[in-house]
Amino acid sequence: MPIESPIYSIRPSRIFFLKDYLIVAFFAALYFFLPIAGLEMQPLTAYTIFGIIAFFIIYVETFRFSHSYKITPSQVVIEHGIIQKKRDSVFLSSISDVNVKQGYFARFLNYGTIAIGPTSGSEAIQMLGIKNPRKIALELEKLIHTYEKGKRT
């Protein structure tokens, strides 16, 4: 099947990693406010703080860079990985349900996970950290309905 141009091309939102960014902000504040408070910072402490900050920033950006979700007129494609890319695709005709998972803060900040359940009984495929997940899920359901309707005629 020829490669279709995506209707939606999505990456995990940075807001999905808010906890990680708050940890970075805490350690950055610790690094800058310890000397202001008159406490001497040892070099090992400074290196440890920089290491923690770098780890979280690299982790978040690597995850965002290595995950992508594409919705085309006939399928949903999920790609992840940096060195070894893995590609999962589900045809719209084989999707039985589309679910949105959001906790309290996720609803408040408008991000969540979209779980796509294939009809074959295999495990649901998840699209993590999606901004406006209800809108994307609704559009996906419309596409499935349009695809099914076009298949019948």
PDB file of N, CA and C in Angstrom, residues 28-39:
ATOM      1  N   ALA A  28      17.431  23.272  39.832  1.00  0.00           N
ATOM      2  CA  ALA A  28      18.012  24.534  39.359  1.00  0.00           C
ATOM      3  C   ALA A  28      17.891  25.598  40.447  1.00  0.00           C
ATOM      4  N   ALA A  29      16.742  25.656  41.098  1.00  0.00           N
ATOM      5  CA  ALA A  29      16.557  26.613  42.190  1.00  0.00           C
ATOM      6  C   ALA A  29      17.505  26.295  43.342  1.00  0.00           C
ATOM      7  N   LEU A  30      17.684  25.034  43.650  1.00  0.00           N
ATOM      8  CA  LEU A  30      18.609  24.618  44.697  1.00  0.00           C
ATOM      9  C   LEU A  30      20.029  25.074  44.369  1.00  0.00           C
ATOM     10  N   TYR A  31      20.421  24.895  43.130  1.00  0.00           N
ATOM     11  CA  TYR A  31      21.768  25.292  42.704  1.00  0.00           C
ATOM     12  C   TYR A  31      21.983  26.801  42.852  1.00  0.00           C
ATOM     13  N   PHE A  32      20.983  27.596  42.493  1.00  0.00           N
ATOM     14  CA  PHE A  32      21.151  29.047  42.535  1.00  0.00           C
ATOM     15  C   PHE A  32      20.895  29.651  43.906  1.00  0.00           C
ATOM     16  N   PHE A  33      20.037  29.029  44.713  1.00  0.00           N
ATOM     17  CA  PHE A  33      19.696  29.645  45.998  1.00  0.00           C
ATOM     18  C   PHE A  33      20.562  29.186  47.166  1.00  0.00           C
ATOM     19  N   LEU A  34      21.272  28.075  47.032  1.00  0.00           N
ATOM     20  CA  LEU A  34      22.177  27.674  48.111  1.00  0.00           C
ATOM     21  C   LEU A  34      23.258  28.725  48.370  1.00  0.00           C
ATOM     22  N   PRO A  35      23.941  29.233  47.343  1.00  0.00           N
ATOM     23  CA  PRO A  35      24.946  30.285  47.604  1.00  0.00           C
ATOM     24  C   PRO A  35      24.320  31.585  48.129  1.00  0.00           C
ATOM     25  N   ILE A  36      23.116  31.905  47.689  1.00  0.00           N
ATOM     26  CA  ILE A  36      22.456  33.122  48.169  1.00  0.00           C
ATOM     27  C   ILE A  36      22.123  32.994  49.647  1.00  0.00           C
ATOM     28  N   ALA A  37      21.796  31.767  50.077  1.00  0.00           N
ATOM     29  CA  ALA A  37      21.470  31.520  51.482  1.00  0.00           C
ATOM     30  C   ALA A  37      22.731  31.469  52.347  1.00  0.00           C
ATOM     31  N   GLY A  38      23.889  31.625  51.727  1.00  0.00           N
ATOM     32  CA  GLY A  38      25.145  31.630  52.476  1.00  0.00           C
ATOM     33  C   GLY A  38      25.737  30.252  52.707  1.00  0.00           C
ATOM     34  N   LEU A  39      25.214  29.241  52.062  1.00  0.00           N
ATOM     35  CA  LEU A  39      25.749  27.889  52.197  1.00  0.00           C
ATOM     36  C   LEU A  39      26.746  27.622  51.079  1.00  0.00           C
TER      37      LEU A  39
END
